[in-house]
Coordinates of C-alpha atoms and ligand atoms in Angstrom, one line a residue:
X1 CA -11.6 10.4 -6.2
X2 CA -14.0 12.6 -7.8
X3 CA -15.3 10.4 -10.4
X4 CA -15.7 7.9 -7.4
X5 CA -17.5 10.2 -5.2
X6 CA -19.9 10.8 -8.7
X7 CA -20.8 7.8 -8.9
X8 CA -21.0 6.1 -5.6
X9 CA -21.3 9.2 -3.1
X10 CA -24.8 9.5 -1.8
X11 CA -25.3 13.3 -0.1
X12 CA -27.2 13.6 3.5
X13 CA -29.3 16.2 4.6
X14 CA -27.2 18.2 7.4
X15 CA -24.0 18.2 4.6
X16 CA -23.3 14.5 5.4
X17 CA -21.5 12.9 2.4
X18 CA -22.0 9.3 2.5
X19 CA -18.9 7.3 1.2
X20 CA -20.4 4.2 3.1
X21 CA -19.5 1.1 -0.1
X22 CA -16.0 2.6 -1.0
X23 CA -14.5 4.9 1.9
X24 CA -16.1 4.4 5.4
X25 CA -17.7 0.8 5.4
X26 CA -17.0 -1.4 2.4
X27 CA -13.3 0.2 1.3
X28 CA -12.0 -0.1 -2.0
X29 CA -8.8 -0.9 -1.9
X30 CA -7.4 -0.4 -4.7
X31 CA -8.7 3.1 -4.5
X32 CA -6.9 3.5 -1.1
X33 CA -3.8 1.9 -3.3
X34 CA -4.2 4.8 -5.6
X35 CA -4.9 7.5 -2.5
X36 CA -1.1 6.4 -1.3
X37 CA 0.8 6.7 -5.1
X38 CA -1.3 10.1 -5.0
X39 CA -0.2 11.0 -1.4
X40 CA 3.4 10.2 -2.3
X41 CA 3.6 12.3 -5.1
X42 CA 2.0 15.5 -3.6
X43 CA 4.8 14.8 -1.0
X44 CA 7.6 14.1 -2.7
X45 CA 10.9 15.4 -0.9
X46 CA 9.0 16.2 2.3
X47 CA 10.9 13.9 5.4
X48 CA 8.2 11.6 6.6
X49 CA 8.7 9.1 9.1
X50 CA 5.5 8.1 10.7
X51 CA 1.9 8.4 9.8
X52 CA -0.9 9.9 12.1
X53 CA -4.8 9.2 11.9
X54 CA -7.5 9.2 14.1
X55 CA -9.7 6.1 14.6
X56 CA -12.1 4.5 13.0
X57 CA -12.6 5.7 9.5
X58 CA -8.9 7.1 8.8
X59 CA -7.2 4.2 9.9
X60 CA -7.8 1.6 6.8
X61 CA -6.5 5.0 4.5
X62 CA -3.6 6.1 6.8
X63 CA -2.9 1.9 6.8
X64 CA -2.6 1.8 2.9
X65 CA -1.0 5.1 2.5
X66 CA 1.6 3.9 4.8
X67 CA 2.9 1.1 2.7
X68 CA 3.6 3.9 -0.2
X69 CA 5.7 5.5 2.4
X70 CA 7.3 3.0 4.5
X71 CA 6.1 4.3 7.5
X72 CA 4.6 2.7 10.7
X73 CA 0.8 4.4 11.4
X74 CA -0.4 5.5 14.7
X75 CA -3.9 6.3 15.2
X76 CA -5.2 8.7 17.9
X77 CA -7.8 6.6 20.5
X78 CA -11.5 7.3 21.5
X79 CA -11.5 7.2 25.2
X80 CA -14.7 8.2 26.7
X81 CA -12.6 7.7 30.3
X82 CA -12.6 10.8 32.3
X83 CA -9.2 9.0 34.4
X84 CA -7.2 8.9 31.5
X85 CA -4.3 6.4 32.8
X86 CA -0.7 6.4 32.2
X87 CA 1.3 8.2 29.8
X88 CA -1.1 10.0 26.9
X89 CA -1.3 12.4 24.8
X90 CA -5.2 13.9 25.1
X91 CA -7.0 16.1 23.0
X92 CA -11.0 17.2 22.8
X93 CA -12.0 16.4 19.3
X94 CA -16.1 17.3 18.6
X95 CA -17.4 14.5 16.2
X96 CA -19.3 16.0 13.3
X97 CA -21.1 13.2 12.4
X98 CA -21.4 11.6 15.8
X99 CA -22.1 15.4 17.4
X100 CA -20.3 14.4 20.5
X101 CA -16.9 15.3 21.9
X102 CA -15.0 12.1 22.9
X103 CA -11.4 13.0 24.4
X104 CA -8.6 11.1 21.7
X105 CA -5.4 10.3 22.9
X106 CA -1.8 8.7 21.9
X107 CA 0.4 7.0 23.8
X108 CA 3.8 8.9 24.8
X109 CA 5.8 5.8 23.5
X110 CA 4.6 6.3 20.2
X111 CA 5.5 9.9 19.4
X112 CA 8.6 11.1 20.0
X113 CA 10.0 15.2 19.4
X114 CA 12.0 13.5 16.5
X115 CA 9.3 13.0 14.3
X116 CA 7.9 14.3 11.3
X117 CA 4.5 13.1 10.8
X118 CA 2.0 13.4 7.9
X119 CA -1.3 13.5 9.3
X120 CA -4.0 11.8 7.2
X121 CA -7.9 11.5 7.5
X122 CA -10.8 10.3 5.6
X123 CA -12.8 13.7 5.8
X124 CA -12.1 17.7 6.6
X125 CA -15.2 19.7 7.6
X126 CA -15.2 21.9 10.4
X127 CA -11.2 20.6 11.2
X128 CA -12.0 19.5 14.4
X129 CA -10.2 16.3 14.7
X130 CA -7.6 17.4 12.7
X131 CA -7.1 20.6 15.5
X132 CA -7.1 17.4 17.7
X133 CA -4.5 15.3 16.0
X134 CA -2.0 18.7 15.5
X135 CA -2.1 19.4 19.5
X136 CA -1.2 15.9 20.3
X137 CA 1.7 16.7 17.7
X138 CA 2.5 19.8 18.9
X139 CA 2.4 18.1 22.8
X140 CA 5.1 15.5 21.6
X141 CA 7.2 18.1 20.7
X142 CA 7.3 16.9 17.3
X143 CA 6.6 18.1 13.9
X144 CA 3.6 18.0 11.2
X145 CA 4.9 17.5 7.8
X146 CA 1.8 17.6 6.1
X147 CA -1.7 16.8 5.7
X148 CA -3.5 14.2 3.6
X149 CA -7.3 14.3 3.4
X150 CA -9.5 12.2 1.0
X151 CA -12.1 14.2 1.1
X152 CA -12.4 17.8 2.2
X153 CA -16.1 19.8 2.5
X154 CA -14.4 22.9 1.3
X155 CA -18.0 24.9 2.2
X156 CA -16.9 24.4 5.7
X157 CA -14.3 26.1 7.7
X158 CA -11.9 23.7 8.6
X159 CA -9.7 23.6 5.3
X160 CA -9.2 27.2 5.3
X161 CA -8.1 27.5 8.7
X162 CA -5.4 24.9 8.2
X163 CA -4.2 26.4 5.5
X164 CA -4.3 30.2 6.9
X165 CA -2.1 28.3 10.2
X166 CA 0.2 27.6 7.3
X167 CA 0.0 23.6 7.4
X168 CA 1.0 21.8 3.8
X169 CA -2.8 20.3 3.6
X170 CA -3.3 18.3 0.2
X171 CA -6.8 17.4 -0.2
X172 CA -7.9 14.7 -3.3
X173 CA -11.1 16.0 -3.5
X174 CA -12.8 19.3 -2.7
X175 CA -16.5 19.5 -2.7
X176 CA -17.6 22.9 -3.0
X177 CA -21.3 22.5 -2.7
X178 CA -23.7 19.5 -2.3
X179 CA -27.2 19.4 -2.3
X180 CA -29.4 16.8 -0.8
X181 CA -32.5 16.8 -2.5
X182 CA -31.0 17.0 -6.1
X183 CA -28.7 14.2 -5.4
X184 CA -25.5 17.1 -7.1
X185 CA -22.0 17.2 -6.2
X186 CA -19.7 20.6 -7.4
X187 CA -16.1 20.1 -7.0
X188 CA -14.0 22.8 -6.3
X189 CA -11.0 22.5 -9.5
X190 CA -7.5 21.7 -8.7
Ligands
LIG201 P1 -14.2 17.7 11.3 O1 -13.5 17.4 12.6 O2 -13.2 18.3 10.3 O3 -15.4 18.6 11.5 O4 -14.8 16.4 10.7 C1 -13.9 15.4 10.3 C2 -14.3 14.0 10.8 O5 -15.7 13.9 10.8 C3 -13.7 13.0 9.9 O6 -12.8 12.2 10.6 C4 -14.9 12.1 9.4 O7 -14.8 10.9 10.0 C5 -16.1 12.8 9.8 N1 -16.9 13.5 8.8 C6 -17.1 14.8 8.6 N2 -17.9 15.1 7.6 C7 -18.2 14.0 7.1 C8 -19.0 13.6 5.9 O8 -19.6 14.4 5.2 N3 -19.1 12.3 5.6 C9 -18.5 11.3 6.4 N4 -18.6 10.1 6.0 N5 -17.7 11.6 7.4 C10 -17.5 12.9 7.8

């Protein structure tokens, strides 16, 4: 992931990394294919039975991923409705890129208190959606097994927080600084 993010990351003023031709637009697959073995490992022996993302950039990840673990995926919807019908899950989720706040939700059908869900995501920055996607958990009465992040920002807060609330978050790559008009990446070693 880091070699990838070398070579094909582009960095944005505002600390926007740009994964756009193998992540977030064009995906790689056999890079997501590699993000699942990876994801399997770091999870070995931890009960998983369903997979948790939020939409649009997580699911093609959390979709790959799943096949390494058998799993179905269910992502978490952006609903700009403010009459949220029927029988959802809902939580506020600030965009980072997007700056907006968009209300997510799940269906009730789709998470039940028996679960034990690894949560995965393209990006961590500030932890926002990933607050999001633990309520709705936490709502359904069931449980987080872990995290999976492709990329985390680890110069911003979110990482650390999810970690001090004591969640197993495994991140494959952790940039520790960027800067935009030098074009440098520093990752954080594992
Ligand atoms: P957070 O909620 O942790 O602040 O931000 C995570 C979400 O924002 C991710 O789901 C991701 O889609 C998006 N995001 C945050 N930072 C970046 C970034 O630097 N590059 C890209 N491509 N997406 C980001």
């Amino acid at each position: 992931m880091e070699e990838r993010i070398t070579k094909d990351g582009i960095v944005k003023e505002g600390n926007v990394l740009k994964v756009d031709s193998f992540l977030n637009h064009q995906m790689d697959i056999r890079l997501f294919d590699q993000i699942g073995e990876e994801f399997k490992k770091r999870f070995e022996g931890t009960e998983i039975n369903k997979i948790l993302t939020i939409e649009a950039s997580g699911i093609g990840i959390a979709c790959v991923v799943a096949r390494h673990f058998d799993v179905p995926v269910v992502f978490a919807k952006k609903s700009k409705s403010i009459n949220i019908e029927g029988d959802v899950y809902v939580a506020e989720v600030e965009s980072f890129t997007h700056k907006c706040k968009n209300q997510v939700i799940v269906s009730k059908k789709f998470i039940n208190p028996e679960d034990k869900i690894l949560i995965i995501d393209d990006f961590l920055a500030n932890g926002c959606a990933l607050q999001g996607l633990i309520s709705i958990v936490k709502s359904a009465g069931a449980s987080v097994e872990g995290i999976g992040i492709a990329v985390e920002k680890g110069f911003q807060t979110g990482g650390q927080v999810i970690r001090n609330l004591g969640y197993h978050l495994e991140s494959l790559a952790i940039v520790d600084s960027m800067d935009a008009a030098t074009g440098e990446i520093k990752f954080r070693e594992q």
